[in-house]
Coordinates of C-alpha atoms and ligand atoms in Angstrom, one line a residue:
M10 CA 2.4 -120.3 -118.3
A11 CA -1.2 -122.0 -118.9
S12 CA -3.4 -121.8 -116.3
K13 CA -7.1 -123.0 -115.2
V14 CA -10.2 -121.0 -115.7
L15 CA -13.5 -123.7 -114.6
N16 CA -10.5 -126.1 -114.2
I17 CA -9.9 -125.9 -118.0
E18 CA -6.3 -125.5 -119.3
V19 CA -6.3 -122.3 -121.2
P20 CA -3.0 -121.7 -123.0
G21 CA -0.6 -118.6 -121.8
E22 CA -1.0 -116.6 -125.4
I23 CA -4.8 -117.0 -125.3
R24 CA -4.8 -115.7 -121.2
S25 CA -2.4 -112.8 -122.4
L26 CA -4.6 -111.5 -125.3
S27 CA -6.5 -108.2 -124.5
P28 CA -9.6 -108.1 -126.7
Y29 CA -10.1 -106.0 -129.4
P30 CA -11.2 -102.4 -127.9
P31 CA -15.2 -102.8 -128.8
G32 CA -17.1 -99.4 -129.2
K33 CA -20.6 -99.0 -127.6
P34 CA -23.5 -99.0 -130.0
I35 CA -24.3 -95.4 -130.8
E36 CA -27.7 -95.6 -129.3
E37 CA -26.7 -97.1 -126.1
L38 CA -23.8 -94.0 -126.0
E39 CA -27.0 -91.7 -126.6
R40 CA -28.8 -93.1 -124.1
E41 CA -26.1 -93.2 -121.4
L42 CA -25.4 -89.3 -122.0
G43 CA -29.1 -88.5 -123.0
L44 CA -27.9 -87.1 -126.4
K45 CA -29.9 -87.8 -129.7
G46 CA -28.3 -87.6 -133.2
S47 CA -24.7 -87.6 -132.6
I48 CA -22.7 -88.5 -135.2
K49 CA -19.9 -91.3 -135.2
L50 CA -16.6 -90.2 -136.9
A51 CA -14.7 -93.2 -135.2
S52 CA -14.8 -96.2 -137.3
N53 CA -13.7 -95.1 -140.7
E54 CA -17.1 -96.1 -142.1
N55 CA -18.5 -94.4 -145.4
P56 CA -20.5 -91.5 -144.1
L57 CA -22.6 -91.9 -147.8
G58 CA -24.2 -95.2 -146.9
P59 CA -24.1 -98.4 -149.2
S60 CA -25.1 -97.9 -153.1
K61 CA -28.8 -98.1 -153.8
K62 CA -27.7 -101.2 -156.2
A63 CA -26.3 -103.2 -153.4
V64 CA -29.1 -102.4 -151.0
S65 CA -31.6 -103.4 -153.9
A66 CA -29.6 -106.6 -154.6
V67 CA -29.8 -107.4 -151.2
K68 CA -33.5 -107.3 -150.9
N69 CA -33.6 -109.2 -153.9
A70 CA -31.3 -111.9 -152.5
L71 CA -33.4 -112.2 -148.9
K72 CA -36.0 -114.4 -150.5
N73 CA -33.1 -117.4 -150.7
L74 CA -32.3 -117.0 -147.2
N75 CA -33.3 -120.7 -146.6
R76 CA -30.3 -121.4 -148.7
Y77 CA -26.9 -121.8 -147.9
P78 CA -24.7 -119.4 -149.6
D79 CA -22.4 -120.3 -152.7
G80 CA -19.5 -121.5 -150.5
S81 CA -17.3 -120.7 -153.7
C82 CA -18.5 -117.2 -154.4
F83 CA -18.4 -118.1 -157.9
Y84 CA -20.1 -115.2 -159.4
L85 CA -18.1 -112.5 -156.9
K86 CA -14.9 -114.1 -158.0
E87 CA -15.8 -114.0 -161.5
R88 CA -16.8 -110.3 -161.2
L89 CA -13.8 -109.4 -159.5
S90 CA -12.2 -111.3 -162.1
R91 CA -13.1 -108.8 -164.8
F92 CA -12.7 -105.9 -162.5
L93 CA -9.1 -106.6 -161.5
G94 CA -7.7 -108.7 -164.5
F95 CA -6.7 -111.9 -162.3
S96 CA -8.2 -115.0 -162.8
P97 CA -11.0 -116.5 -160.1
D98 CA -8.4 -119.0 -159.0
S99 CA -6.2 -116.0 -157.7
L100 CA -8.9 -115.1 -155.4
V101 CA -9.7 -115.7 -152.1
T102 CA -13.1 -114.3 -150.1
G103 CA -13.4 -113.9 -146.9
N104 CA -15.8 -112.6 -144.0
G105 CA -14.6 -109.2 -144.1
S106 CA -10.7 -109.1 -145.2
N107 CA -10.1 -109.6 -141.2
E108 CA -11.2 -113.5 -141.7
I109 CA -8.4 -113.5 -144.5
I110 CA -6.0 -112.0 -142.0
E111 CA -6.9 -114.8 -139.6
L112 CA -6.8 -117.3 -142.3
L113 CA -3.4 -116.3 -143.4
V114 CA -2.1 -116.5 -140.0
R115 CA -3.8 -120.0 -139.2
T116 CA -2.8 -121.3 -142.4
F117 CA 0.8 -120.4 -142.7
L118 CA 2.0 -119.7 -139.3
G119 CA 3.2 -122.2 -136.7
R120 CA 3.5 -121.9 -133.0
G121 CA 6.3 -119.9 -132.5
D122 CA 7.2 -118.7 -135.9
E123 CA 7.1 -114.9 -136.5
A124 CA 5.1 -112.0 -138.0
V125 CA 6.3 -108.5 -138.8
M126 CA 4.5 -105.5 -138.6
G127 CA 4.1 -101.8 -138.0
E128 CA 3.7 -100.5 -134.3
P129 CA 0.9 -98.6 -134.0
S130 CA -0.6 -100.5 -137.3
F131 CA -4.0 -102.4 -137.1
A132 CA -4.6 -104.2 -134.1
V133 CA -6.2 -107.3 -135.4
Y134 CA -2.4 -108.2 -136.8
P135 CA -1.0 -109.0 -133.3
L136 CA -4.2 -110.2 -132.1
A137 CA -4.5 -113.1 -134.8
V138 CA -0.5 -113.7 -134.4
Q139 CA -0.7 -114.1 -130.9
A140 CA -3.8 -116.3 -130.6
A141 CA -2.3 -119.0 -133.2
G142 CA 0.9 -119.1 -130.5
G143 CA 3.0 -117.1 -133.2
R144 CA 5.2 -114.0 -132.3
P145 CA 4.1 -110.4 -133.6
I146 CA 7.5 -108.5 -134.4
R147 CA 6.4 -104.9 -133.9
V148 CA 8.5 -102.5 -135.5
P149 CA 7.8 -98.9 -134.8
L150 CA 6.5 -96.2 -137.2
K151 CA 9.2 -93.5 -138.4
D152 CA 7.3 -90.1 -138.7
F153 CA 4.0 -91.8 -138.6
T154 CA 4.8 -94.1 -141.3
L155 CA 5.8 -97.8 -141.5
D156 CA 9.4 -98.2 -141.2
L157 CA 10.2 -100.5 -144.2
E158 CA 13.9 -100.7 -143.5
G159 CA 13.2 -101.2 -139.7
M160 CA 10.7 -104.1 -141.0
A161 CA 13.1 -105.9 -143.3
E162 CA 15.7 -105.6 -140.4
R163 CA 13.4 -107.8 -138.6
V164 CA 13.0 -110.5 -140.6
S165 CA 14.4 -113.7 -139.1
P166 CA 14.4 -117.4 -140.4
R167 CA 11.5 -117.7 -138.5
T168 CA 9.4 -115.1 -140.1
R169 CA 6.6 -116.3 -142.0
L170 CA 4.3 -113.3 -142.6
I171 CA 4.9 -109.2 -143.0
F172 CA 1.8 -107.2 -142.6
I173 CA 1.9 -103.9 -144.6
A174 CA -0.9 -101.9 -143.9
N175 CA -1.1 -99.3 -146.9
P176 CA -2.2 -96.7 -146.1
N177 CA -1.9 -97.5 -142.4
N178 CA -4.2 -97.6 -139.9
P179 CA -4.4 -95.4 -137.6
T180 CA -1.9 -92.8 -139.1
G181 CA -3.3 -92.7 -142.7
T182 CA 0.3 -92.6 -144.2
I183 CA 1.5 -94.6 -147.1
V184 CA 4.5 -96.6 -147.9
K185 CA 5.6 -95.3 -151.6
K186 CA 6.7 -97.0 -154.7
G187 CA 10.4 -96.8 -154.5
E188 CA 10.8 -97.5 -150.6
L189 CA 8.5 -100.8 -151.5
E190 CA 10.5 -101.9 -154.2
R191 CA 13.4 -101.9 -152.3
F192 CA 12.0 -103.6 -149.3
M193 CA 10.6 -106.4 -151.7
D194 CA 14.0 -106.5 -153.0
R195 CA 15.1 -107.7 -149.3
V196 CA 12.4 -109.9 -148.4
P197 CA 13.3 -113.3 -148.8
T198 CA 11.4 -116.0 -150.5
G199 CA 9.7 -118.1 -147.7
V200 CA 8.1 -115.2 -146.5
I201 CA 4.3 -113.8 -147.3
V202 CA 3.9 -110.1 -147.5
C203 CA 0.5 -109.3 -147.1
M204 CA -0.5 -105.9 -148.7
D205 CA -3.5 -104.8 -146.6
E206 CA -5.0 -102.4 -148.6
A207 CA -8.3 -101.4 -147.1
Y208 CA -8.3 -97.9 -147.9
R209 CA -6.5 -98.0 -151.3
E210 CA -9.4 -96.3 -153.1
F211 CA -9.0 -93.4 -150.8
A212 CA -5.3 -92.8 -151.5
T213 CA -4.6 -90.2 -154.3
S214 CA -0.9 -90.2 -154.1
P215 CA 0.7 -90.9 -157.8
D216 CA 3.6 -92.6 -155.4
F217 CA 0.9 -95.5 -154.5
P218 CA 2.7 -98.6 -155.3
D219 CA 1.3 -101.0 -157.3
S220 CA 1.2 -104.0 -155.3
L221 CA -0.7 -106.2 -157.7
G222 CA 1.8 -105.9 -160.0
Y223 CA 4.1 -108.0 -157.7
V224 CA 1.1 -110.8 -157.5
R225 CA 1.4 -110.7 -161.3
E226 CA 5.5 -111.4 -161.2
G227 CA 4.4 -114.7 -159.3
R228 CA 5.8 -113.3 -155.7
A229 CA 4.9 -114.5 -152.4
V230 CA 2.3 -111.6 -152.1
I231 CA -1.2 -111.4 -151.2
V232 CA -3.1 -108.1 -151.7
L233 CA -6.1 -107.5 -149.5
R234 CA -8.8 -105.3 -150.1
T235 CA -12.6 -104.9 -148.7
F236 CA -15.8 -103.8 -149.5
S237 CA -16.0 -102.3 -145.9
K238 CA -14.9 -99.0 -146.8
I239 CA -15.3 -97.3 -149.7
Y240 CA -18.2 -99.6 -151.0
G241 CA -20.0 -99.0 -147.6
L242 CA -20.9 -102.3 -146.8
A243 CA -18.9 -102.9 -143.5
G244 CA -22.2 -104.4 -141.9
L245 CA -22.2 -107.4 -144.4
R246 CA -18.6 -108.4 -143.8
V247 CA -17.0 -109.1 -147.4
G248 CA -13.4 -108.5 -148.3
Y249 CA -11.2 -110.1 -150.9
G250 CA -7.4 -111.1 -151.2
V251 CA -5.3 -111.4 -154.5
T252 CA -2.4 -113.7 -154.6
Q253 CA -0.8 -117.0 -156.5
P254 CA -3.4 -119.9 -156.6
V255 CA -1.0 -122.2 -154.9
L256 CA -1.7 -119.8 -151.9
V257 CA -5.2 -119.5 -152.4
D258 CA -5.6 -123.3 -152.3
F259 CA -4.1 -123.7 -148.7
L260 CA -6.6 -120.8 -147.6
N261 CA -9.3 -122.8 -149.3
R262 CA -8.5 -125.7 -146.9
V263 CA -8.6 -123.9 -143.7
R264 CA -11.5 -121.7 -144.3
Q265 CA -15.1 -122.6 -143.5
P266 CA -17.2 -123.6 -146.4
F267 CA -19.4 -120.8 -146.0
N268 CA -17.4 -118.0 -145.0
V269 CA -19.3 -115.2 -147.0
N270 CA -23.1 -115.2 -146.3
S271 CA -25.1 -114.8 -149.6
L272 CA -26.5 -111.1 -148.8
A273 CA -22.4 -110.0 -148.7
Q274 CA -22.1 -111.6 -152.2
A275 CA -25.2 -110.2 -153.8
A276 CA -24.2 -106.8 -152.6
A277 CA -20.7 -107.1 -153.4
I278 CA -21.6 -107.9 -157.0
A279 CA -24.0 -104.9 -157.2
A280 CA -21.4 -102.4 -155.5
L281 CA -18.4 -103.1 -158.1
D282 CA -21.1 -102.0 -160.6
D283 CA -21.8 -99.1 -159.0
T284 CA -18.8 -97.2 -160.2
G285 CA -21.0 -93.9 -159.6
H286 CA -21.2 -94.5 -155.7
V287 CA -17.7 -95.2 -155.5
E288 CA -16.7 -91.9 -157.5
K289 CA -19.2 -89.9 -155.0
V290 CA -17.6 -91.4 -151.6
R291 CA -14.1 -90.7 -153.1
K292 CA -15.0 -86.8 -154.2
N293 CA -16.8 -86.9 -150.7
N294 CA -13.3 -87.7 -149.0
I295 CA -11.4 -85.5 -151.1
L296 CA -13.5 -82.3 -150.4
G297 CA -14.0 -83.4 -146.8
L298 CA -10.3 -83.6 -146.1
K299 CA -9.5 -80.2 -147.6
Y300 CA -12.0 -78.5 -145.6
L301 CA -11.1 -80.0 -142.4
F302 CA -7.5 -79.6 -142.8
A303 CA -8.0 -76.0 -143.7
E304 CA -10.4 -75.4 -140.7
L305 CA -8.2 -77.4 -138.1
K306 CA -5.2 -75.2 -139.5
K307 CA -7.1 -72.0 -138.5
L308 CA -7.9 -73.8 -135.2
G309 CA -4.3 -74.4 -134.7
C310 CA -4.9 -78.4 -134.8
G311 CA -1.8 -80.1 -136.0
C312 CA -2.9 -83.2 -138.2
V313 CA -0.9 -86.0 -140.0
P314 CA -1.1 -85.7 -143.8
T315 CA -3.7 -88.6 -144.7
E316 CA -4.2 -90.6 -148.1
A317 CA -7.2 -92.5 -146.3
N318 CA -10.8 -91.5 -145.3
F319 CA -9.7 -90.6 -141.7
F320 CA -6.6 -88.7 -140.0
L321 CA -5.1 -88.2 -136.8
M322 CA -5.3 -85.0 -135.0
Q323 CA -2.9 -83.7 -132.1
A324 CA -5.2 -83.2 -129.4
G325 CA -2.9 -82.6 -126.3
D326 CA -4.8 -85.2 -124.0
G327 CA -6.7 -87.2 -126.4
E328 CA -8.7 -89.0 -124.1
A329 CA -9.8 -85.6 -122.6
L330 CA -10.6 -84.0 -126.3
Y331 CA -12.5 -87.7 -127.0
N332 CA -14.7 -87.4 -124.0
A333 CA -15.4 -83.5 -124.6
L334 CA -16.4 -84.3 -128.2
L335 CA -18.3 -87.1 -127.0
K336 CA -20.9 -85.1 -124.4
Q337 CA -21.7 -83.1 -127.1
G338 CA -22.5 -85.9 -129.6
V339 CA -19.4 -86.0 -131.9
I340 CA -17.6 -89.5 -131.3
V341 CA -14.2 -89.9 -132.6
R342 CA -11.3 -92.3 -131.8
P343 CA -9.2 -91.5 -129.1
L344 CA -5.8 -93.8 -129.3
K345 CA -4.5 -94.5 -126.1
S346 CA -4.4 -98.2 -126.6
Y347 CA -2.5 -97.7 -129.9
G348 CA 0.4 -95.7 -128.0
L349 CA -0.9 -92.0 -129.5
G350 CA -2.6 -90.5 -126.3
E351 CA -2.1 -87.4 -127.6
Y352 CA -4.1 -87.8 -130.6
I353 CA -7.3 -88.5 -131.7
R354 CA -8.5 -90.0 -135.0
V355 CA -11.2 -88.7 -137.1
T356 CA -13.0 -90.6 -140.1
V357 CA -14.1 -88.1 -142.7
G358 CA -18.0 -87.5 -142.6
T359 CA -20.5 -85.9 -144.8
P360 CA -20.4 -82.0 -145.4
K361 CA -22.6 -81.7 -142.6
E362 CA -20.9 -83.9 -140.2
N363 CA -17.6 -82.2 -141.0
R364 CA -18.8 -78.8 -140.4
R365 CA -20.6 -80.1 -136.9
F366 CA -17.3 -81.8 -135.9
I367 CA -15.1 -78.5 -136.7
E368 CA -18.2 -76.4 -134.7
T369 CA -18.0 -78.3 -131.7
L370 CA -14.2 -78.6 -131.4
R371 CA -14.2 -74.6 -131.7
S372 CA -16.5 -74.5 -129.1
I373 CA -14.6 -76.8 -126.8
K374 CA -11.0 -74.8 -127.4
N375 CA -13.4 -71.4 -127.1
K376 CA -14.2 -72.7 -123.4
N377 CA -11.1 -74.0 -122.5
Q378 CA -9.5 -70.8 -123.3
E379 CA -11.8 -68.9 -121.3
G380 CA -11.4 -71.5 -118.4
A381 CA -7.5 -70.7 -118.4
G382 CA -8.0 -66.8 -118.8
E383 CA -10.2 -66.9 -115.7
R384 CA -7.7 -68.6 -113.6
Ligands
PLP415 C1 -11.1 -101.1 -141.7 C2 -9.7 -102.1 -142.0 C3 -9.8 -103.3 -142.7 C4 -11.2 -104.2 -143.2 O1 -11.8 -105.3 -142.6 P1 -13.1 -105.9 -143.2 O2 -12.9 -107.3 -142.5 O3 -12.9 -106.0 -144.4 O4 -13.9 -105.1 -142.4 C5 -9.0 -104.1 -142.9 N1 -7.8 -103.5 -142.8 C6 -7.4 -102.4 -142.3 C7 -6.0 -101.8 -141.6 C8 -8.5 -101.7 -141.7 O5 -8.5 -100.5 -141.1

């Protein structure tokens, strides 16, 4: 399967990768479309921005840019340790939780080994697995939710990893306590369960599972969290994993020595201290979802109930609606590449952005109806 480029042998699994679809910079989109003041509800980012305390910690850290960062993230791990009630040696930090996903794969998955995941789920899992010469085993969602039973059935002697995004991206749905409990009973020893909880802080369901409890019990579980979403630090790239110290030890052997930059470390510590900001973001999300779901219902748009800071909306033709919104400066995420061509994914914005999304959608719907009436 390998074939050559510039007479260089490129392995088949790399040749057949399709890259994570990059979004254009907002400035470039505006230039192309001749727009100004567009809003981005496409990448599940924090619409309220970073904590002021984090920004001031970054400014303070700027003067030491000549130094390498602390390769052990000593102070960040100490702060996280207090925050989570786990010892620092249970923690692994990464250049975003994305890096930890990749580290997990590179550390524990050999060629031909399998990783079980949902379909659709976070696009980075199959990319990382395939790039490492592993086999992504994709299990279709049921009712927009990870099918844990189906996933348990696909575990084989070659399975090394199972990825559970909870809430799941791009659907916003969660797996619940009881389901996860039954699932964990079926997972054989020797398989690492990765609970990717990038949006955990937004979830309000009382049935959201306590995944850290499995780590506490000594199970081969790693819980991933990130500073990119509720903490509003996506641009700095910092995330962490909580797991057994013996597993952290292996991940530390594979990772780059200075994988988390110094500004990110300073900002993350300050962001953890700023609980007021986190609360504000959480509240904005709850109120935003309430407003959006009520308005979308009036407009007759079906939505998938969500526990995250984004949701799926029925669009008929998702690509067409994406383009129509884009022309008016509202950027959402089309989902054809996820096999959900009839949906768009919308990130909750500020109250003003949410109103703009609804008004723009309403005008598009009205225009479509007029168009249909004239014909
Ligand atoms: C956004 C997101 C992340 C966060 O990635 P970072 O590298 O920490 O920015 C992780 N997992 C999922 C499912 C996500 O949607």
